[in-house]
Amino acid sequence: MAEPVGNWTADYDIFSPEYVKDPFPIWDEIRGKCPIAHTERWGGSFMPTRYEDLFNIARDIENFSSRNVLVADVMPQPGEELEEEPEMVETYNVGAPPITSDPPVHTWARKLLLKPFSVTEVAEYEQETRELCNELIDAFIDKGRADGAVDYAQQIPPRVIASMLGIPKDMTATFTEWVRGFLELGLTNPQLRQESARNIFMFMNDQIQERKAKPGDDLITRLLAEKVEGEPVPESHVLGTCFLLLVAGIDTTWSSIGSAVWHLAQHPEDRKRLIEQPELMPNAIEELLRAYSPVTMARYVAQDTEYAGCPIPEGSKVLMNFPAANRDPKVFEDPDKVILDRAKNPHIAFGVGIHRCAGSNLARMEMKVSIEELLKRIPNFKLENPDVVTWAGGQVRGPRIMPIVWGS
Amino acid sequence: MKVQKVTVDSEKCQGHNRCYAMAPGMFKVDELGYATPRGDGVLKTPQDVELANRAVENCPERAIDIVEDEG
Ligand code: SF4
């Protein structure tokens, strides 16, 4: 068990039970005291919590590189020894472009993804997502209870991304296990993390070989056919991007859907409003994204620098606490209150600057559809027992066990 | 005559699509998601101005401005 935290500005711990359960008062405390908190825990990192600071740092890509986006990092670094077959070392080193790229690679790598993840292309998956949500609801509606995280939220993103990539949907449970192993449970367990990454890379590599032999009508085939300056995109790049799509598209969106369900389960007035005024939904989704932003990315400090008088040495990690920025009272009136039709909401749940989440349109679509369908079929749900809800902490926050009940 | 115009700074826009959603009809987005004002961007009615202000307030990149222009 780690030491309890006494001083949040100089010794924070993003994995401490207190932080995982309810980080909001902690962020308020840090935000009020110091622009950038620091800790030596988990390899050391810095953490801004004010909106303005996050905005500035995210856009300063020269000093704050994205070559490493996880804070408690246990992945082998280029050149580092690894007891693996040589081809695996190479595989690991492809990274997860474009999230782990800086310009110039970032510029074209991102372009490859923007079109398939544009509003129009994502809309093609809407009907399928609706059907999927209804199938999930069919399975539990008569029982009068379900786990809103495990039986619902968690099931949606892996299936949608599988459909986009042309991967069998019965892989869902396996994907979820790998992604959690890599991004969640693996953050503090190097071996699990490495194994999970390996499984994902191996699986995706097989998929790529299959598509090369037999092209399909899916995103992997499409990425393989793309050209950059007249040359085909390197296969290793496609592999890294597929890795990213799986890792980034699952835990994050499922956490957002889960948090939205958690909020609505406790706020009958908001459920009522959304049922009576369905046109509020797009704004409501933005507001839920703001209030319960799941993702805290990291940056790697590329050269000795200074921010707001705070020296930050080369090689440091900076935890980009976008969720805390989205609760900054300087920018958002009454930030701890969920106001479904909030008028001024420039939230940065998807980041800001060139690394703006490429999957944001997909995430929004999945959130909107999953909440709409749930409210349609089960207008009155509540938490069975708020005390048994558990949360994932670290760099992606969302409910992991969340029994909900309805009916009588 | 002076008119008010809405502009999008293409250097800053990162394609969050918020303007498109908040001010329907006022912006168009290309296939990668980057926004530009539809037409000349001139704000003709008070409703236009209100919508444009909403877009300004919701763009996370601070890419949208309302400027005065010789009509
Ligand atoms: S909201 Fe801002 S960043 Fe997003 S598309 Fe519009 S102008 Fe671009």
GROMACS .gro file of C-alpha atoms and ligand atoms in nm:
model
  487
    1MET     CA    1   0.000   0.000   0.000
    2ALA     CA    2   0.136   0.339  -0.092
    3GLU     CA    3   0.178   0.612   0.167
    4PRO     CA    4  -0.134   0.825   0.204
    5VAL     CA    5  -0.104   1.168   0.049
    6GLY     CA    6  -0.061   1.457   0.289
    7ASN     CA    7   0.027   1.730   0.045
    8TRP     CA    8  -0.153   1.724  -0.288
    9THR     CA    9   0.045   2.000  -0.453
   10ALA     CA   10   0.385   1.846  -0.387
   11ASP     CA   11   0.313   1.475  -0.353
   12TYR     CA   12  -0.003   1.379  -0.544
   13ASP     CA   13  -0.088   1.022  -0.624
   14ILE     CA   14  -0.331   0.965  -0.911
   15PHE     CA   15  -0.370   0.603  -0.806
   16SER     CA   16  -0.461   0.666  -0.442
   17PRO     CA   17  -0.810   0.543  -0.349
   18GLU     CA   18  -0.912   0.892  -0.241
   19TYR     CA   19  -0.815   1.043  -0.576
   20VAL     CA   20  -0.972   0.765  -0.779
   21LYS     CA   21  -1.304   0.793  -0.596
   22ASP     CA   22  -1.346   1.169  -0.585
   23PRO     CA   23  -1.071   1.378  -0.744
   24PHE     CA   24  -1.276   1.696  -0.774
   25PRO     CA   25  -1.204   1.851  -0.431
   26ILE     CA   26  -0.839   1.759  -0.475
   27TRP     CA   27  -0.820   1.942  -0.807
   28ASP     CA   28  -0.991   2.244  -0.650
   29GLU     CA   29  -0.731   2.245  -0.375
   30ILE     CA   30  -0.440   2.222  -0.619
   31ARG     CA   31  -0.590   2.475  -0.859
   32GLY     CA   32  -0.634   2.726  -0.578
   33LYS     CA   33  -0.279   2.690  -0.453
   34CYS     CA   34  -0.034   2.638  -0.730
   35PRO     CA   35  -0.037   2.640  -1.108
   36ILE     CA   36   0.155   2.316  -1.145
   37ALA     CA   37   0.157   2.040  -0.888
   38HIS     CA   38   0.445   1.795  -0.866
   39THR     CA   39   0.504   1.446  -0.738
   40GLU     CA   40   0.790   1.199  -0.717
   41ARG     CA   41   0.550   0.905  -0.717
   42TRP     CA   42   0.523   0.669  -1.014
   43GLY     CA   43   0.839   0.793  -1.175
   44GLY     CA   44   0.762   1.158  -1.108
   45SER     CA   45   0.542   1.403  -1.294
   46PHE     CA   46   0.406   1.755  -1.304
   47MET     CA   47   0.034   1.834  -1.318
   48PRO     CA   48  -0.141   2.155  -1.425
   49THR     CA   49  -0.507   2.185  -1.323
   50ARG     CA   50  -0.604   2.534  -1.444
   51TYR     CA   51  -0.776   2.572  -1.779
   52GLU     CA   52  -0.544   2.842  -1.906
   53ASP     CA   53  -0.235   2.639  -1.821
   54LEU     CA   54  -0.364   2.325  -1.989
   55PHE     CA   55  -0.457   2.531  -2.294
   56ASN     CA   56  -0.110   2.681  -2.319
   57ILE     CA   57   0.088   2.365  -2.251
   58ALA     CA   58  -0.116   2.153  -2.494
   59ARG     CA   59  -0.036   2.402  -2.767
   60ASP     CA   60   0.333   2.430  -2.687
   61ILE     CA   61   0.436   2.120  -2.878
   62GLU     CA   62   0.802   2.220  -2.899
   63ASN     CA   63   0.857   2.194  -2.527
   64PHE     CA   64   0.587   1.943  -2.448
   65SER     CA   65   0.621   1.649  -2.682
   66SER     CA   66   0.376   1.365  -2.727
   67ARG     CA   67   0.634   1.097  -2.782
   68ASN     CA   68   0.529   0.952  -2.451
   69VAL     CA   69   0.170   0.991  -2.338
   70LEU     CA   70   0.146   0.765  -2.037
   71VAL     CA   71   0.277   0.873  -1.706
   72ALA     CA   72   0.361   0.562  -1.508
   73ASP     CA   73   0.547   0.434  -1.804
   74VAL     CA   74   0.666   0.079  -1.821
   75MET     CA   75   0.685   0.033  -2.194
   76PRO     CA   76   1.036  -0.025  -2.320
   77GLN     CA   77   1.185   0.290  -2.466
   78PRO     CA   78   1.368   0.288  -2.797
   79GLY     CA   79   1.710   0.140  -2.740
   80GLU     CA   80   1.615  -0.009  -2.406
   81GLU     CA   81   1.688  -0.374  -2.335
   82LEU     CA   82   1.393  -0.603  -2.355
   83GLU     CA   83   1.385  -0.975  -2.307
   84GLU     CA   84   1.181  -1.049  -2.614
   85GLU     CA   85   1.229  -1.176  -2.962
   86PRO     CA   86   1.386  -0.903  -3.174
   87GLU     CA   87   1.083  -0.860  -3.398
   88MET     CA   88   0.870  -0.782  -3.097
   89VAL     CA   89   1.105  -0.508  -2.986
   90GLU     CA   90   1.063  -0.354  -3.326
   91THR     CA   91   0.688  -0.385  -3.300
   92TYR     CA   92   0.677  -0.204  -2.969
   93ASN     CA   93   0.882   0.076  -3.107
   94VAL     CA   94   0.627   0.170  -3.371
   95GLY     CA   95   0.441   0.358  -3.097
   96ALA     CA   96   0.079   0.452  -3.146
   97PRO     CA   97   0.073   0.717  -3.416
   98PRO     CA   98  -0.051   0.985  -3.436
   99ILE     CA   99  -0.114   1.021  -3.061
  100THR     CA  100   0.253   0.953  -2.991
  101SER     CA  101   0.385   1.154  -3.285
  102ASP     CA  102   0.512   1.506  -3.313
  103PRO     CA  103   0.511   1.696  -3.644
  104PRO     CA  104   0.598   1.634  -3.923
  105VAL     CA  105   0.486   1.269  -3.895
  106HIS     CA  106   0.191   1.376  -3.686
  107THR     CA  107   0.053   1.592  -3.963
  108TRP     CA  108   0.005   1.321  -4.223
  109ALA     CA  109  -0.062   1.045  -3.970
  110ARG     CA  110  -0.348   1.245  -3.830
  111LYS     CA  111  -0.490   1.323  -4.171
  112LEU     CA  112  -0.523   0.951  -4.238
  113LEU     CA  113  -0.762   0.927  -3.946
  114LEU     CA  114  -0.959   1.249  -3.971
  115LYS     CA  115  -1.163   1.146  -4.270
  116PRO     CA  116  -1.277   0.802  -4.150
  117PHE     CA  117  -1.361   0.964  -3.815
  118SER     CA  118  -1.540   1.269  -3.957
  119VAL     CA  119  -1.897   1.348  -3.857
  120THR     CA  120  -2.034   1.219  -4.188
  121GLU     CA  121  -1.846   0.891  -4.193
  122VAL     CA  122  -1.915   0.822  -3.828
  123ALA     CA  123  -2.287   0.875  -3.891
  124GLU     CA  124  -2.280   0.561  -4.106
  125TYR     CA  125  -2.232   0.357  -3.789
  126GLU     CA  126  -2.517   0.520  -3.599
  127GLN     CA  127  -2.794   0.278  -3.691
  128GLU     CA  128  -2.576  -0.020  -3.615
  129THR     CA  129  -2.486   0.131  -3.278
  130ARG     CA  130  -2.853   0.184  -3.198
  131GLU     CA  131  -2.930  -0.178  -3.274
  132LEU     CA  132  -2.640  -0.290  -3.062
  133CYS     CA  133  -2.760  -0.081  -2.765
  134ASN     CA  134  -3.105  -0.232  -2.797
  135GLU     CA  135  -2.969  -0.585  -2.806
  136LEU     CA  136  -2.778  -0.514  -2.487
  137ILE     CA  137  -3.089  -0.369  -2.323
  138ASP     CA  138  -3.301  -0.665  -2.439
  139ALA     CA  139  -3.072  -0.894  -2.245
  140PHE     CA  140  -3.138  -0.727  -1.909
  141ILE     CA  141  -3.455  -0.520  -1.928
  142ASP     CA  142  -3.681  -0.786  -1.776
  143LYS     CA  143  -3.450  -0.845  -1.484
  144GLY     CA  144  -3.505  -0.502  -1.339
  145ARG     CA  145  -3.136  -0.462  -1.272
  146ALA     CA  146  -2.806  -0.459  -1.458
  147ASP     CA  147  -2.456  -0.334  -1.420
  148GLY     CA  148  -2.457  -0.006  -1.610
  149ALA     CA  149  -2.082  -0.027  -1.657
  150VAL     CA  150  -2.022  -0.396  -1.726
  151ASP     CA  151  -2.343  -0.494  -1.905
  152TYR     CA  152  -2.393  -0.174  -2.100
  153ALA     CA  153  -2.127   0.099  -2.129
  154GLN     CA  154  -1.838  -0.144  -2.154
  155GLN     CA  155  -2.000  -0.343  -2.435
  156ILE     CA  156  -2.055  -0.063  -2.682
  157PRO     CA  157  -1.720   0.089  -2.794
  158PRO     CA  158  -1.534  -0.240  -2.855
  159ARG     CA  159  -1.810  -0.361  -3.085
  160VAL     CA  160  -1.827  -0.038  -3.280
  161ILE     CA  161  -1.452  -0.021  -3.331
  162ALA     CA  162  -1.446  -0.390  -3.425
  163SER     CA  163  -1.706  -0.318  -3.688
  164MET     CA  164  -1.500  -0.030  -3.828
  165LEU     CA  165  -1.185  -0.243  -3.842
  166GLY     CA  166  -1.366  -0.543  -3.986
  167ILE     CA  167  -1.281  -0.761  -3.688
  168PRO     CA  168  -1.518  -1.030  -3.555
  169LYS     CA  169  -1.742  -0.887  -3.286
  170ASP     CA  170  -1.708  -1.192  -3.065
  171MET     CA  171  -1.361  -1.059  -2.983
  172THR     CA  172  -1.520  -0.792  -2.764
  173ALA     CA  173  -1.449  -0.949  -2.427
  174THR     CA  174  -1.091  -1.025  -2.525
  175PHE     CA  175  -1.034  -0.669  -2.648
  176THR     CA  176  -1.172  -0.527  -2.329
  177GLU     CA  177  -0.942  -0.746  -2.126
  178TRP     CA  178  -0.636  -0.646  -2.329
  179VAL     CA  179  -0.715  -0.279  -2.326
  180ARG     CA  180  -0.776  -0.273  -1.952
  181GLY     CA  181  -0.460  -0.471  -1.906
  182PHE     CA  182  -0.267  -0.213  -2.099
  183LEU     CA  183  -0.425   0.114  -2.001
  184GLU     CA  184  -0.583   0.057  -1.665
  185LEU     CA  185  -0.469  -0.236  -1.454
  186GLY     CA  186  -0.135  -0.243  -1.634
  187LEU     CA  187  -0.044   0.113  -1.541
  188THR     CA  188   0.081  -0.015  -1.210
  189ASN     CA  189   0.167  -0.365  -1.325
  190PRO     CA  190   0.446  -0.366  -1.583
  191GLN     CA  191   0.421  -0.730  -1.668
  192LEU     CA  192   0.049  -0.729  -1.736
  193ARG     CA  193   0.092  -0.415  -1.935
  194GLN     CA  194   0.361  -0.559  -2.154
  195GLU     CA  195   0.169  -0.879  -2.211
  196SER     CA  196  -0.144  -0.687  -2.304
  197ALA     CA  197   0.041  -0.466  -2.549
  198ARG     CA  198   0.199  -0.771  -2.701
  199ASN     CA  199  -0.136  -0.943  -2.746
  200ILE     CA  200  -0.284  -0.640  -2.916
  201PHE     CA  201   0.015  -0.595  -3.147
  202MET     CA  202   0.021  -0.964  -3.242
  203PHE     CA  203  -0.352  -0.970  -3.308
  204MET     CA  204  -0.346  -0.654  -3.517
  205ASN     CA  205  -0.046  -0.775  -3.710
  206ASP     CA  206  -0.239  -1.091  -3.804
  207GLN     CA  207  -0.533  -0.879  -3.910
  208ILE     CA  208  -0.309  -0.667  -4.131
  209GLN     CA  209  -0.162  -0.975  -4.298
  210GLU     CA  210  -0.512  -1.108  -4.359
  211ARG     CA  211  -0.627  -0.782  -4.517
  212LYS     CA  212  -0.322  -0.778  -4.739
  213ALA     CA  213  -0.407  -1.123  -4.865
  214LYS     CA  214  -0.777  -1.050  -4.885
  215PRO     CA  215  -0.871  -0.680  -4.880
  216GLY     CA  216  -1.205  -0.599  -4.723
  217ASP     CA  217  -1.435  -0.305  -4.685
  218ASP     CA  218  -1.290  -0.180  -4.359
  219LEU     CA  219  -1.057   0.073  -4.204
  220ILE     CA  220  -0.752  -0.155  -4.193
  221THR     CA  221  -0.777  -0.217  -4.567
  222ARG     CA  222  -0.825   0.152  -4.623
  223LEU     CA  223  -0.521   0.250  -4.417
  224LEU     CA  224  -0.307  -0.002  -4.604
  225ALA     CA  225  -0.415   0.155  -4.933
  226GLU     CA  226  -0.328   0.511  -4.826
  227LYS     CA  227  -0.029   0.690  -4.970
  228VAL     CA  228   0.195   0.954  -4.822
  229GLU     CA  229   0.388   1.158  -5.076
  230GLY     CA  230   0.331   0.891  -5.335
  231GLU     CA  231   0.458   0.608  -5.116
  232PRO     CA  232   0.234   0.356  -4.941
  233VAL     CA  233   0.203   0.413  -4.568
  234PRO     CA  234   0.453   0.182  -4.396
  235GLU     CA  235   0.293  -0.129  -4.260
  236SER     CA  236   0.447  -0.067  -3.919
  237HIS     CA  237   0.268   0.264  -3.913
  238VAL     CA  238  -0.066   0.100  -3.988
  239LEU     CA  239   0.007  -0.144  -3.708
  240GLY     CA  240   0.074   0.135  -3.459
  241THR     CA  241  -0.240   0.316  -3.564
  242CYS     CA  242  -0.453   0.002  -3.528
  243PHE     CA  243  -0.306  -0.041  -3.181
  244LEU     CA  244  -0.405   0.315  -3.101
  245LEU     CA  245  -0.758   0.274  -3.236
  246LEU     CA  246  -0.818  -0.019  -3.012
  247VAL     CA  247  -0.656   0.124  -2.702
  248ALA     CA  248  -0.786   0.477  -2.735
  249GLY     CA  249  -1.132   0.395  -2.862
  250ILE     CA  250  -1.245   0.158  -2.592
  251ASP     CA  251  -1.161   0.253  -2.234
  252THR     CA  252  -1.220   0.623  -2.291
  253THR     CA  253  -1.562   0.613  -2.455
  254TRP     CA  254  -1.687   0.342  -2.227
  255SER     CA  255  -1.581   0.556  -1.931
  256SER     CA  256  -1.775   0.853  -2.070
  257ILE     CA  257  -2.088   0.650  -2.132
  258GLY     CA  258  -2.058   0.501  -1.784
  259SER     CA  259  -2.018   0.840  -1.618
  260ALA     CA  260  -2.320   0.973  -1.806
  261VAL     CA  261  -2.526   0.676  -1.685
  262TRP     CA  262  -2.395   0.732  -1.332
  263HIS     CA  263  -2.500   1.096  -1.340
  264LEU     CA  264  -2.843   1.031  -1.488
  265ALA     CA  265  -2.909   0.747  -1.243
  266GLN     CA  266  -2.886   1.003  -0.965
  267HIS     CA  267  -3.060   1.294  -1.136
  268PRO     CA  268  -3.422   1.218  -1.225
  269GLU     CA  269  -3.475   1.583  -1.321
  270ASP     CA  270  -3.207   1.557  -1.591
  271ARG     CA  271  -3.350   1.231  -1.722
  272LYS     CA  272  -3.692   1.391  -1.740
  273ARG     CA  273  -3.556   1.689  -1.924
  274LEU     CA  274  -3.381   1.479  -2.183
  275ILE     CA  275  -3.691   1.267  -2.239
  276GLU     CA  276  -3.912   1.573  -2.278
  277GLN     CA  277  -3.664   1.778  -2.478
  278PRO     CA  278  -3.462   1.536  -2.688
  279GLU     CA  279  -3.320   1.828  -2.887
  280LEU     CA  280  -3.111   1.907  -2.579
  281MET     CA  281  -2.912   1.589  -2.625
  282PRO     CA  282  -2.611   1.724  -2.818
  283ASN     CA  283  -2.552   1.998  -2.562
  284ALA     CA  284  -2.615   1.759  -2.277
  285ILE     CA  285  -2.348   1.525  -2.412
  286GLU     CA  286  -2.099   1.815  -2.424
  287GLU     CA  287  -2.186   1.904  -2.066
  288LEU     CA  288  -2.146   1.547  -1.944
  289LEU     CA  289  -1.815   1.532  -2.129
  290ARG     CA  290  -1.708   1.847  -1.952
  291ALA     CA  291  -1.815   1.745  -1.604
  292TYR     CA  292  -1.685   1.388  -1.625
  293SER     CA  293  -1.400   1.411  -1.872
  294PRO     CA  294  -1.235   1.072  -1.863
  295VAL     CA  295  -0.894   1.130  -2.015
  296THR     CA  296  -0.569   1.263  -1.870
  297MET     CA  297  -0.294   1.232  -2.131
  298ALA     CA  298   0.070   1.299  -2.058
  299ARG     CA  299   0.339   1.497  -2.233
  300TYR     CA  300   0.712   1.442  -2.234
  301VAL     CA  301   0.927   1.749  -2.174
  302ALA     CA  302   1.162   1.771  -2.472
  303GLN     CA  303   1.403   2.031  -2.330
  304ASP     CA  304   1.455   2.215  -2.003
  305THR     CA  305   1.177   2.464  -1.979
  306GLU     CA  306   0.981   2.677  -1.739
  307TYR     CA  307   0.613   2.732  -1.697
  308ALA     CA  308   0.462   3.005  -1.480
  309GLY     CA  309   0.792   3.034  -1.294
  310CYS     CA  310   0.807   2.660  -1.234
  311PRO     CA  311   1.121   2.498  -1.381
  312ILE     CA  312   1.047   2.173  -1.563
  313PRO     CA  313   1.352   1.971  -1.657
  314GLU     CA  314   1.395   1.779  -1.979
  315GLY     CA  315   1.263   1.426  -1.957
  316SER     CA  316   0.987   1.511  -1.711
  317LYS     CA  317   0.633   1.394  -1.759
  318VAL     CA  318   0.346   1.637  -1.750
  319LEU     CA  319   0.002   1.501  -1.673
  320MET     CA  320  -0.242   1.689  -1.889
  321ASN     CA  321  -0.530   1.713  -1.649
  322PHE     CA  322  -0.798   1.817  -1.897
  323PRO     CA  323  -1.069   1.692  -1.659
  324ALA     CA  324  -0.955   1.942  -1.393
  325ALA     CA  325  -0.939   2.224  -1.649
  326ASN     CA  326  -1.301   2.153  -1.731
  327ARG     CA  327  -1.397   2.226  -1.370
  328ASP     CA  328  -1.208   2.554  -1.351
  329PRO     CA  329  -1.441   2.822  -1.210
  330LYS     CA  330  -1.252   3.092  -1.403
  331VAL     CA  331  -1.393   2.953  -1.727
  332PHE     CA  332  -1.707   2.764  -1.627
  333GLU     CA  333  -1.974   2.919  -1.413
  334ASP     CA  334  -2.078   2.685  -1.133
  335PRO     CA  335  -1.838   2.419  -1.264
  336ASP     CA  336  -1.945   2.138  -1.033
  337LYS     CA  337  -2.301   2.162  -1.145
  338VAL     CA  338  -2.419   1.972  -1.451
  339ILE     CA  339  -2.625   2.218  -1.654
  340LEU     CA  340  -2.751   2.028  -1.957
  341ASP     CA  341  -2.800   2.340  -2.167
  342ARG     CA  342  -2.493   2.530  -2.049
  343ALA     CA  343  -2.443   2.812  -2.299
  344LYS     CA  344  -2.069   2.869  -2.264
  345ASN     CA  345  -1.884   2.540  -2.273
  346PRO     CA  346  -1.543   2.544  -2.443
  347HIS     CA  347  -1.447   2.220  -2.265
  348ILE     CA  348  -1.127   2.044  -2.357
  349ALA     CA  349  -1.230   1.687  -2.277
  350PHE     CA  350  -1.083   1.587  -2.614
  351GLY     CA  351  -0.773   1.794  -2.557
  352VAL     CA  352  -0.684   2.109  -2.740
  353GLY     CA  353  -0.431   2.186  -3.014
  354ILE     CA  354  -0.296   1.948  -3.273
  355HIS     CA  355  -0.361   1.634  -3.067
  356ARG     CA  356  -0.733   1.700  -3.036
  357CYS     CA  357  -0.882   1.352  -3.006
  358ALA     CA  358  -0.927   1.219  -3.360
  359GLY     CA  359  -1.207   0.992  -3.242
  360SER     CA  360  -1.416   1.267  -3.084
  361ASN     CA  361  -1.697   1.245  -3.338
  362LEU     CA  362  -1.721   0.871  -3.287
  363ALA     CA  363  -1.721   0.909  -2.909
  364ARG     CA  364  -1.997   1.170  -2.925
  365MET     CA  365  -2.208   0.954  -3.151
  366GLU     CA  366  -2.170   0.652  -2.922
  367MET     CA  367  -2.253   0.857  -2.613
  368LYS     CA  368  -2.557   1.016  -2.769
  369VAL     CA  369  -2.698   0.694  -2.909
  370SER     CA  370  -2.634   0.488  -2.596
  371ILE     CA  371  -2.796   0.744  -2.365
  372GLU     CA  372  -3.090   0.801  -2.598
  373GLU     CA  373  -3.165   0.430  -2.627
  374LEU     CA  374  -3.127   0.368  -2.256
  375LEU     CA  375  -3.365   0.653  -2.170
  376LYS     CA  376  -3.613   0.535  -2.431
  377ARG     CA  377  -3.633   0.183  -2.298
  378ILE     CA  378  -3.567   0.243  -1.928
  379PRO     CA  379  -3.668   0.597  -1.839
  380ASN     CA  380  -3.642   0.540  -1.464
  381PHE     CA  381  -3.319   0.388  -1.349
  382LYS     CA  382  -3.122   0.456  -1.036
  383LEU     CA  383  -2.811   0.331  -0.862
  384GLU     CA  384  -2.881   0.019  -0.662
  385ASN     CA  385  -2.633   0.129  -0.399
  386PRO     CA  386  -2.406   0.428  -0.456
  387ASP     CA  387  -2.149   0.286  -0.215
  388VAL     CA  388  -2.067  -0.018  -0.424
  389VAL     CA  389  -1.978   0.183  -0.737
  390THR     CA  390  -1.608   0.153  -0.818
  391TRP     CA  391  -1.405   0.383  -1.040
  392ALA     CA  392  -1.100   0.335  -1.256
  393GLY     CA  393  -0.838   0.592  -1.178
  394GLY     CA  394  -0.505   0.679  -1.328
  395GLN     CA  395  -0.526   0.830  -1.674
  396VAL     CA  396  -0.875   0.722  -1.774
  397ARG     CA  397  -1.154   0.775  -1.524
  398GLY     CA  398  -1.492   0.606  -1.531
  399PRO     CA  399  -1.717   0.369  -1.333
  400ARG     CA  400  -1.622   0.001  -1.349
  401ILE     CA  401  -1.887  -0.158  -1.127
  402MET     CA  402  -2.219   0.023  -1.120
  403PRO     CA  403  -2.537  -0.176  -1.051
  404ILE     CA  404  -2.852   0.008  -1.156
  405VAL     CA  405  -3.217  -0.087  -1.090
  406TRP     CA  406  -3.555   0.015  -1.229
  407GLY     CA  407  -3.921  -0.085  -1.224
  408SER     CA  408  -4.124  -0.134  -0.909
  409MET     CA  409  -2.124   5.088  -4.396
  410LYS     CA  410  -1.967   4.882  -4.121
  411VAL     CA  411  -2.082   4.521  -4.088
  412GLN     CA  412  -2.005   4.244  -3.846
  413LYS     CA  413  -1.847   3.930  -3.980
  414VAL     CA  414  -1.765   3.591  -3.833
  415THR     CA  415  -1.422   3.447  -3.912
  416VAL     CA  416  -1.241   3.119  -3.849
  417ASP     CA  417  -0.864   3.121  -3.805
  418SER     CA  418  -0.759   2.813  -4.001
  419GLU     CA  419  -0.425   2.801  -3.819
  420LYS     CA  420  -0.605   2.753  -3.490
  421CYS     CA  421  -0.905   2.541  -3.593
  422GLN     CA  422  -0.856   2.175  -3.499
  423GLY     CA  423  -1.189   2.048  -3.619
  424HIS     CA  424  -1.374   2.007  -3.291
  425ASN     CA  425  -1.696   2.069  -3.484
  426ARG     CA  426  -1.849   2.263  -3.197
  427CYS     CA  427  -1.926   2.569  -3.407
  428TYR     CA  428  -2.103   2.356  -3.662
  429ALA     CA  429  -2.322   2.207  -3.390
  430MET     CA  430  -2.381   2.526  -3.191
  431ALA     CA  431  -2.459   2.757  -3.482
  432PRO     CA  432  -2.633   2.542  -3.742
  433GLY     CA  433  -2.601   2.683  -4.091
  434MET     CA  434  -2.336   2.939  -4.008
  435PHE     CA  435  -2.028   2.722  -4.070
  436LYS     CA  436  -1.932   2.448  -4.303
  437VAL     CA  437  -1.673   2.181  -4.235
  438ASP     CA  438  -1.454   2.009  -4.488
  439GLU     CA  439  -1.408   1.633  -4.504
  440LEU     CA  440  -1.135   1.644  -4.241
  441GLY     CA  441  -1.356   1.844  -4.005
  442TYR     CA  442  -1.201   2.191  -4.039
  443ALA     CA  443  -1.447   2.478  -4.034
  444THR     CA  444  -1.498   2.793  -4.242
  445PRO     CA  445  -1.786   3.040  -4.237
  446ARG     CA  446  -2.054   2.959  -4.489
  447GLY     CA  447  -2.075   3.232  -4.750
  448ASP     CA  448  -1.922   3.569  -4.665
  449GLY     CA  449  -1.972   3.533  -4.290
  450VAL     CA  450  -2.161   3.860  -4.263
  451LEU     CA  451  -2.394   3.864  -3.963
  452LYS     CA  452  -2.718   4.010  -4.089
  453THR     CA  453  -2.960   3.973  -3.802
  454PRO     CA  454  -2.937   3.992  -3.423
  455GLN     CA  455  -2.998   3.614  -3.423
  456ASP     CA  456  -2.693   3.571  -3.644
  457VAL     CA  457  -2.488   3.770  -3.395
  458GLU     CA  458  -2.617   3.563  -3.108
  459LEU     CA  459  -2.538   3.237  -3.285
  460ALA     CA  460  -2.193   3.358  -3.377
  461ASN     CA  461  -2.131   3.451  -3.014
  462ARG     CA  462  -2.230   3.103  -2.905
  463ALA     CA  463  -1.983   2.957  -3.153
  464VAL     CA  464  -1.710   3.187  -3.018
  465GLU     CA  465  -1.786   3.082  -2.660
  466ASN     CA  466  -1.780   2.712  -2.737
  467CYS     CA  467  -1.479   2.681  -2.966
  468PRO     CA  468  -1.206   2.528  -2.750
  469GLU     CA  469  -0.934   2.652  -2.985
  470ARG     CA  470  -1.042   3.017  -2.974
  471ALA     CA  471  -1.039   3.008  -3.352
  472ILE     CA  472  -1.360   3.203  -3.411
  473ASP     CA  473  -1.382   3.582  -3.405
  474ILE     CA  474  -1.640   3.842  -3.478
  475VAL     CA  475  -1.482   4.134  -3.661
  476GLU     CA  476  -1.596   4.468  -3.796
  477ASP     CA  477  -1.565   4.501  -4.167
  478GLU     CA  478  -1.636   4.760  -4.434
  479GLY     CA  479  -1.948   4.614  -4.597
  480SF4     S1  480  -1.532   2.487  -3.298
  480SF4    FE1  481  -1.340   2.590  -3.340
  480SF4     S2  482  -1.191   2.431  -3.367
  480SF4    FE2  483  -1.391   2.340  -3.383
  480SF4     S3  484  -1.435   2.332  -3.601
  480SF4    FE3  485  -1.523   2.517  -3.518
  480SF4     S4  486  -1.363   2.668  -3.546
  480SF4    FE4  487  -1.266   2.474  -3.569
   0.00000   0.00000   0.00000
